JSON list of C-alpha atoms in Angstrom, two decimals:
[
{"chain": "A", "resi": 1, "resn": "UNK", "atom": "CA", "xyz": [35.85, 258.78, 131.39]},
{"chain": "A", "resi": 2, "resn": "UNK", "atom": "CA", "xyz": [39.42, 259.47, 130.42]},
{"chain": "A", "resi": 3, "resn": "UNK", "atom": "CA", "xyz": [40.81, 257.92, 133.62]},
{"chain": "A", "resi": 4, "resn": "UNK", "atom": "CA", "xyz": [43.47, 255.25, 133.54]},
{"chain": "A", "resi": 5, "resn": "UNK", "atom": "CA", "xyz": [42.18, 252.00, 135.07]},
{"chain": "A", "resi": 6, "resn": "UNK", "atom": "CA", "xyz": [44.46, 249.18, 136.11]},
{"chain": "A", "resi": 7, "resn": "UNK", "atom": "CA", "xyz": [43.77, 245.83, 134.48]},
{"chain": "A", "resi": 8, "resn": "UNK", "atom": "CA", "xyz": [43.84, 244.27, 137.94]},
{"chain": "A", "resi": 9, "resn": "UNK", "atom": "CA", "xyz": [41.23, 246.67, 139.37]},
{"chain": "A", "resi": 10, "resn": "UNK", "atom": "CA", "xyz": [38.01, 245.09, 140.57]},
{"chain": "A", "resi": 11, "resn": "UNK", "atom": "CA", "xyz": [35.00, 246.11, 138.45]},
{"chain": "A", "resi": 12, "resn": "UNK", "atom": "CA", "xyz": [32.88, 246.83, 141.53]},
{"chain": "A", "resi": 13, "resn": "UNK", "atom": "CA", "xyz": [35.57, 248.79, 143.38]},
{"chain": "A", "resi": 14, "resn": "UNK", "atom": "CA", "xyz": [35.81, 251.32, 140.53]},
{"chain": "A", "resi": 15, "resn": "UNK", "atom": "CA", "xyz": [32.09, 252.10, 140.61]},
{"chain": "A", "resi": 16, "resn": "UNK", "atom": "CA", "xyz": [30.58, 249.22, 138.67]},
{"chain": "A", "resi": 17, "resn": "UNK", "atom": "CA", "xyz": [27.25, 247.74, 139.72]},
{"chain": "A", "resi": 18, "resn": "UNK", "atom": "CA", "xyz": [25.21, 244.67, 138.81]},
{"chain": "A", "resi": 19, "resn": "UNK", "atom": "CA", "xyz": [23.16, 246.28, 136.01]},
{"chain": "A", "resi": 20, "resn": "UNK", "atom": "CA", "xyz": [26.28, 247.70, 134.39]},
{"chain": "A", "resi": 21, "resn": "UNK", "atom": "CA", "xyz": [27.91, 244.30, 134.77]},
{"chain": "A", "resi": 22, "resn": "UNK", "atom": "CA", "xyz": [25.00, 242.65, 132.94]},
{"chain": "A", "resi": 23, "resn": "UNK", "atom": "CA", "xyz": [25.39, 245.18, 130.12]},
{"chain": "A", "resi": 24, "resn": "UNK", "atom": "CA", "xyz": [29.11, 244.41, 129.96]},
{"chain": "A", "resi": 25, "resn": "UNK", "atom": "CA", "xyz": [28.41, 240.67, 129.84]},
{"chain": "A", "resi": 26, "resn": "UNK", "atom": "CA", "xyz": [25.88, 241.15, 127.06]},
{"chain": "A", "resi": 27, "resn": "UNK", "atom": "CA", "xyz": [28.43, 243.23, 125.15]},
{"chain": "A", "resi": 28, "resn": "UNK", "atom": "CA", "xyz": [30.97, 240.41, 125.54]},
{"chain": "A", "resi": 29, "resn": "UNK", "atom": "CA", "xyz": [28.44, 237.97, 124.10]},
{"chain": "A", "resi": 30, "resn": "UNK", "atom": "CA", "xyz": [27.81, 240.22, 121.10]},
{"chain": "A", "resi": 31, "resn": "UNK", "atom": "CA", "xyz": [31.49, 240.88, 120.39]},
{"chain": "A", "resi": 32, "resn": "UNK", "atom": "CA", "xyz": [32.85, 237.38, 120.99]},
{"chain": "A", "resi": 33, "resn": "UNK", "atom": "CA", "xyz": [29.77, 235.40, 119.92]},
{"chain": "A", "resi": 34, "resn": "UNK", "atom": "CA", "xyz": [29.64, 232.82, 122.71]},
{"chain": "A", "resi": 35, "resn": "UNK", "atom": "CA", "xyz": [26.78, 231.00, 124.35]},
{"chain": "A", "resi": 36, "resn": "UNK", "atom": "CA", "xyz": [25.99, 231.64, 128.02]},
{"chain": "A", "resi": 37, "resn": "UNK", "atom": "CA", "xyz": [26.30, 227.89, 128.65]},
{"chain": "A", "resi": 38, "resn": "UNK", "atom": "CA", "xyz": [30.00, 228.11, 127.79]},
{"chain": "A", "resi": 39, "resn": "UNK", "atom": "CA", "xyz": [30.81, 231.15, 129.95]},
{"chain": "A", "resi": 40, "resn": "UNK", "atom": "CA", "xyz": [28.07, 232.14, 132.34]},
{"chain": "A", "resi": 41, "resn": "UNK", "atom": "CA", "xyz": [27.57, 235.54, 133.88]},
{"chain": "A", "resi": 42, "resn": "UNK", "atom": "CA", "xyz": [28.21, 233.95, 137.29]},
{"chain": "A", "resi": 43, "resn": "UNK", "atom": "CA", "xyz": [31.70, 233.01, 136.12]},
{"chain": "A", "resi": 44, "resn": "UNK", "atom": "CA", "xyz": [32.42, 236.66, 135.24]},
{"chain": "A", "resi": 45, "resn": "UNK", "atom": "CA", "xyz": [31.05, 237.78, 138.63]},
{"chain": "A", "resi": 46, "resn": "UNK", "atom": "CA", "xyz": [33.64, 235.52, 140.27]},
{"chain": "A", "resi": 47, "resn": "UNK", "atom": "CA", "xyz": [36.38, 236.97, 138.03]},
{"chain": "A", "resi": 48, "resn": "UNK", "atom": "CA", "xyz": [35.73, 240.73, 138.32]},
{"chain": "A", "resi": 49, "resn": "UNK", "atom": "CA", "xyz": [38.98, 242.22, 136.95]},
{"chain": "A", "resi": 50, "resn": "UNK", "atom": "CA", "xyz": [39.67, 243.32, 133.38]},
{"chain": "A", "resi": 51, "resn": "UNK", "atom": "CA", "xyz": [42.63, 240.94, 133.23]},
{"chain": "A", "resi": 52, "resn": "UNK", "atom": "CA", "xyz": [40.49, 237.97, 134.33]},
{"chain": "A", "resi": 53, "resn": "UNK", "atom": "CA", "xyz": [37.78, 238.88, 131.81]},
{"chain": "A", "resi": 54, "resn": "UNK", "atom": "CA", "xyz": [40.40, 239.11, 129.07]},
{"chain": "A", "resi": 55, "resn": "UNK", "atom": "CA", "xyz": [41.85, 235.70, 129.95]},
{"chain": "A", "resi": 56, "resn": "UNK", "atom": "CA", "xyz": [38.38, 234.15, 130.08]},
{"chain": "A", "resi": 57, "resn": "UNK", "atom": "CA", "xyz": [37.44, 235.59, 126.69]},
{"chain": "A", "resi": 58, "resn": "UNK", "atom": "CA", "xyz": [40.69, 234.32, 125.18]},
{"chain": "A", "resi": 59, "resn": "UNK", "atom": "CA", "xyz": [39.97, 230.85, 126.57]},
{"chain": "A", "resi": 60, "resn": "UNK", "atom": "CA", "xyz": [36.49, 230.94, 125.02]},
{"chain": "A", "resi": 61, "resn": "UNK", "atom": "CA", "xyz": [37.95, 231.39, 121.55]},
{"chain": "A", "resi": 62, "resn": "UNK", "atom": "CA", "xyz": [40.19, 228.38, 122.15]},
{"chain": "A", "resi": 63, "resn": "UNK", "atom": "CA", "xyz": [37.23, 226.34, 123.46]},
{"chain": "A", "resi": 64, "resn": "UNK", "atom": "CA", "xyz": [35.12, 227.29, 120.45]},
{"chain": "A", "resi": 65, "resn": "UNK", "atom": "CA", "xyz": [37.91, 226.30, 118.06]},
{"chain": "A", "resi": 66, "resn": "UNK", "atom": "CA", "xyz": [38.27, 222.93, 119.77]},
{"chain": "A", "resi": 67, "resn": "UNK", "atom": "CA", "xyz": [34.54, 222.29, 120.01]},
{"chain": "A", "resi": 68, "resn": "UNK", "atom": "CA", "xyz": [33.37, 219.30, 118.07]},
{"chain": "A", "resi": 69, "resn": "UNK", "atom": "CA", "xyz": [30.67, 219.96, 115.54]},
{"chain": "A", "resi": 70, "resn": "UNK", "atom": "CA", "xyz": [27.80, 217.51, 115.38]},
{"chain": "A", "resi": 71, "resn": "UNK", "atom": "CA", "xyz": [27.97, 214.70, 112.87]},
{"chain": "A", "resi": 72, "resn": "UNK", "atom": "CA", "xyz": [25.35, 212.36, 111.52]},
{"chain": "A", "resi": 73, "resn": "UNK", "atom": "CA", "xyz": [25.29, 208.81, 112.79]},
{"chain": "A", "resi": 74, "resn": "UNK", "atom": "CA", "xyz": [25.38, 207.47, 109.21]},
{"chain": "A", "resi": 75, "resn": "UNK", "atom": "CA", "xyz": [22.22, 205.47, 109.83]},
{"chain": "A", "resi": 76, "resn": "UNK", "atom": "CA", "xyz": [20.52, 204.89, 106.51]},
{"chain": "A", "resi": 77, "resn": "UNK", "atom": "CA", "xyz": [18.08, 202.16, 107.48]},
{"chain": "A", "resi": 78, "resn": "UNK", "atom": "CA", "xyz": [15.43, 201.99, 110.14]},
{"chain": "A", "resi": 79, "resn": "UNK", "atom": "CA", "xyz": [11.90, 200.96, 110.89]},
{"chain": "A", "resi": 80, "resn": "UNK", "atom": "CA", "xyz": [9.35, 202.96, 108.91]},
{"chain": "A", "resi": 81, "resn": "UNK", "atom": "CA", "xyz": [6.57, 204.71, 110.75]},
{"chain": "A", "resi": 82, "resn": "UNK", "atom": "CA", "xyz": [2.94, 203.99, 109.87]},
{"chain": "A", "resi": 83, "resn": "UNK", "atom": "CA", "xyz": [2.76, 207.29, 107.96]},
{"chain": "A", "resi": 84, "resn": "UNK", "atom": "CA", "xyz": [5.88, 206.39, 105.96]},
{"chain": "A", "resi": 85, "resn": "UNK", "atom": "CA", "xyz": [4.44, 202.95, 105.16]},
{"chain": "A", "resi": 86, "resn": "UNK", "atom": "CA", "xyz": [1.19, 204.52, 103.99]},
{"chain": "A", "resi": 87, "resn": "UNK", "atom": "CA", "xyz": [3.03, 206.97, 101.73]},
{"chain": "A", "resi": 88, "resn": "UNK", "atom": "CA", "xyz": [5.18, 204.16, 100.32]},
{"chain": "A", "resi": 89, "resn": "UNK", "atom": "CA", "xyz": [2.20, 201.91, 99.58]},
{"chain": "A", "resi": 90, "resn": "UNK", "atom": "CA", "xyz": [0.22, 204.78, 98.08]},
{"chain": "A", "resi": 91, "resn": "UNK", "atom": "CA", "xyz": [3.14, 205.62, 95.80]},
{"chain": "A", "resi": 92, "resn": "UNK", "atom": "CA", "xyz": [3.53, 201.99, 94.74]},
{"chain": "A", "resi": 93, "resn": "UNK", "atom": "CA", "xyz": [-0.15, 201.66, 93.92]},
{"chain": "A", "resi": 94, "resn": "UNK", "atom": "CA", "xyz": [-0.49, 204.95, 92.07]},
{"chain": "A", "resi": 95, "resn": "UNK", "atom": "CA", "xyz": [2.62, 204.89, 89.94]},
{"chain": "A", "resi": 96, "resn": "UNK", "atom": "CA", "xyz": [3.03, 201.21, 89.16]},
{"chain": "A", "resi": 97, "resn": "UNK", "atom": "CA", "xyz": [1.56, 199.98, 85.87]},
{"chain": "A", "resi": 98, "resn": "UNK", "atom": "CA", "xyz": [1.44, 196.42, 87.14]},
{"chain": "A", "resi": 99, "resn": "UNK", "atom": "CA", "xyz": [-1.11, 196.98, 89.88]},
{"chain": "A", "resi": 100, "resn": "UNK", "atom": "CA", "xyz": [-4.79, 197.50, 89.24]},
{"chain": "A", "resi": 101, "resn": "UNK", "atom": "CA", "xyz": [-5.84, 199.93, 91.93]},
{"chain": "A", "resi": 102, "resn": "UNK", "atom": "CA", "xyz": [-9.56, 199.96, 91.38]},
{"chain": "A", "resi": 103, "resn": "UNK", "atom": "CA", "xyz": [-10.97, 196.62, 90.27]},
{"chain": "A", "resi": 104, "resn": "UNK", "atom": "CA", "xyz": [-14.64, 197.01, 89.59]},
{"chain": "A", "resi": 105, "resn": "UNK", "atom": "CA", "xyz": [-16.61, 194.20, 88.07]},
{"chain": "A", "resi": 106, "resn": "UNK", "atom": "CA", "xyz": [-19.04, 195.22, 85.36]},
{"chain": "A", "resi": 107, "resn": "UNK", "atom": "CA", "xyz": [-21.26, 192.78, 83.48]},
{"chain": "A", "resi": 108, "resn": "UNK", "atom": "CA", "xyz": [-22.75, 193.89, 80.18]},
{"chain": "A", "resi": 109, "resn": "UNK", "atom": "CA", "xyz": [-25.31, 191.96, 78.21]},
{"chain": "A", "resi": 110, "resn": "UNK", "atom": "CA", "xyz": [-25.33, 192.50, 74.48]},
{"chain": "A", "resi": 111, "resn": "UNK", "atom": "CA", "xyz": [-28.90, 192.37, 73.29]},
{"chain": "A", "resi": 112, "resn": "UNK", "atom": "CA", "xyz": [-28.52, 193.28, 69.66]},
{"chain": "A", "resi": 113, "resn": "UNK", "atom": "CA", "xyz": [-25.58, 193.14, 67.24]},
{"chain": "A", "resi": 114, "resn": "UNK", "atom": "CA", "xyz": [-22.03, 191.88, 67.83]},
{"chain": "A", "resi": 115, "resn": "UNK", "atom": "CA", "xyz": [-18.92, 193.05, 69.67]},
{"chain": "A", "resi": 116, "resn": "UNK", "atom": "CA", "xyz": [-15.33, 192.87, 68.51]},
{"chain": "A", "resi": 117, "resn": "UNK", "atom": "CA", "xyz": [-13.26, 191.54, 71.41]},
{"chain": "A", "resi": 118, "resn": "UNK", "atom": "CA", "xyz": [-10.07, 193.18, 70.06]},
{"chain": "A", "resi": 119, "resn": "UNK", "atom": "CA", "xyz": [-11.71, 196.60, 69.83]},
{"chain": "A", "resi": 120, "resn": "UNK", "atom": "CA", "xyz": [-13.24, 196.21, 73.29]},
{"chain": "A", "resi": 121, "resn": "UNK", "atom": "CA", "xyz": [-9.85, 195.36, 74.83]},
{"chain": "A", "resi": 122, "resn": "UNK", "atom": "CA", "xyz": [-8.26, 198.32, 73.04]},
{"chain": "A", "resi": 123, "resn": "UNK", "atom": "CA", "xyz": [-11.01, 200.58, 74.35]},
{"chain": "A", "resi": 124, "resn": "UNK", "atom": "CA", "xyz": [-10.47, 199.63, 77.97]},
{"chain": "A", "resi": 125, "resn": "UNK", "atom": "CA", "xyz": [-6.71, 199.25, 77.45]},
{"chain": "A", "resi": 126, "resn": "UNK", "atom": "CA", "xyz": [-6.20, 196.10, 79.47]},
{"chain": "A", "resi": 127, "resn": "UNK", "atom": "CA", "xyz": [-3.31, 194.59, 77.56]}
]
C-alpha cells in the first residue's frame, strides 16, 4: 500500500495470486457492468498488466455501445395452439348473444287453463 506500481507491471509478479485476481475480475464486473461472456476471466489472465486491463475495459464499453439490442420479428399472425383455440371458442360462446350455449328441450303439457304465447316468450326471453 502506498507503493508506486508501473502500469506495465505483471499482476502476478507484484504479489498477486489467483484468488486476488478473481476478486479483481469480480470488481471489474461490478464497476463496468459487463457479462462474463463478453470478457472472460481467462482473457484477463492472458492480459495481466494494468495497462492491458485498462485497454480491455475501454474496449468493452465500445462493444456494449455497438451491441445490437433485440427486436421483435413483427410477426402478428400464426397458428393458434389448442389452448388458444379453446379460449377463443369459449369466449365466442359465452359473450355472443347470437349463440345458444345450452339448448335443452323441455316439453310442458297444459292440463288446465290457457297460456299466452306472448307472455311465455317474454318470460323465457327468446326474441
